[in-house]
Amino acid sequence: MTATAPHPEDVPSPCVSVCKLDTETRLCKGCGRHLEEIRLWTRMTADDKRAVWARLESGTPYSDGG
């Protein structure tokens, strides 16, 4: 059986399998994503996923745009 190569636009999830949500900030204590980022991850574009990664790597706080 041959494994299918990932699509070039696939962006890996930042999930580290330490899923604990801070009830005040709604941020995962494992990966740092906001609940909305986690919920929408599979429907995000590759560019949106890269933006999440950039935010996580820079330490920029989550903003819902409001």
Short mmCIF file of C-alpha atoms in Angstrom, two decimals:
data_model
loop_
_atom_site.label_atom_id
_atom_site.label_comp_id
_atom_site.label_asym_id
_atom_site.label_seq_id
_atom_site.Cartn_x
_atom_site.Cartn_y
_atom_site.Cartn_z
CA MET A 1 0.00 0.00 0.00
CA THR A 2 1.35 3.43 -0.93
CA ALA A 3 0.82 6.40 1.34
CA THR A 4 -0.58 9.52 -0.26
CA ALA A 5 1.74 12.50 -0.09
CA PRO A 6 0.24 15.48 1.71
CA HIS A 7 -1.10 18.28 -0.44
CA PRO A 8 1.55 21.01 -0.81
CA GLU A 9 -0.80 23.51 0.83
CA ASP A 10 -1.32 21.35 3.94
CA VAL A 11 -0.33 23.21 7.08
CA PRO A 12 0.17 21.03 10.16
CA SER A 13 -1.92 21.65 13.24
CA PRO A 14 -0.12 23.22 16.21
CA CYS A 15 -1.90 20.73 18.50
CA VAL A 16 0.47 19.00 20.94
CA SER A 17 -2.22 16.73 22.45
CA VAL A 18 -2.27 18.64 25.74
CA CYS A 19 -5.81 19.93 25.43
CA LYS A 20 -6.66 22.07 28.46
CA LEU A 21 -8.70 25.19 27.92
CA ASP A 22 -8.24 28.27 30.11
CA THR A 23 -11.84 29.19 30.93
CA GLU A 24 -11.08 32.92 31.17
CA THR A 25 -9.03 33.44 28.01
CA ARG A 26 -10.47 30.49 26.04
CA LEU A 27 -6.89 29.64 25.00
CA CYS A 28 -5.58 26.09 24.93
CA LYS A 29 -2.79 25.71 27.48
CA GLY A 30 -1.12 23.15 25.20
CA CYS A 31 -0.94 24.80 21.78
CA GLY A 32 -1.96 28.38 22.59
CA ARG A 33 -4.79 28.55 20.07
CA HIS A 34 -8.10 30.23 20.89
CA LEU A 35 -11.19 28.02 21.00
CA GLU A 36 -12.40 29.56 17.70
CA GLU A 37 -9.08 28.77 15.99
CA ILE A 38 -9.33 25.17 17.16
CA ARG A 39 -12.96 24.88 16.09
CA LEU A 40 -12.36 26.33 12.63
CA TRP A 41 -8.94 24.75 11.89
CA THR A 42 -10.16 22.11 9.43
CA ARG A 43 -12.07 24.73 7.43
CA MET A 44 -9.35 27.41 7.40
CA THR A 45 -7.39 28.22 4.27
CA ALA A 46 -3.68 27.48 4.26
CA ASP A 47 -3.01 31.23 4.53
CA ASP A 48 -5.26 31.50 7.60
CA LYS A 49 -3.49 28.52 9.20
CA ARG A 50 -0.10 30.11 8.53
CA ALA A 51 -1.39 33.32 10.15
CA VAL A 52 -2.32 31.34 13.28
CA TRP A 53 1.17 29.81 13.32
CA ALA A 54 2.75 33.26 12.91
CA ARG A 55 0.71 34.60 15.84
CA LEU A 56 1.68 31.65 18.03
CA GLU A 57 5.37 31.92 17.15
CA SER A 58 5.48 35.68 17.73
CA GLY A 59 3.59 35.54 21.01
CA THR A 60 1.00 38.02 19.74
CA PRO A 61 -2.23 37.78 21.77
CA TYR A 62 -5.33 36.36 20.07
CA SER A 63 -7.72 38.97 18.70
CA ASP A 64 -11.16 38.26 17.29
CA GLY A 65 -10.89 41.38 15.17
CA GLY A 66 -13.37 43.29 17.31
#
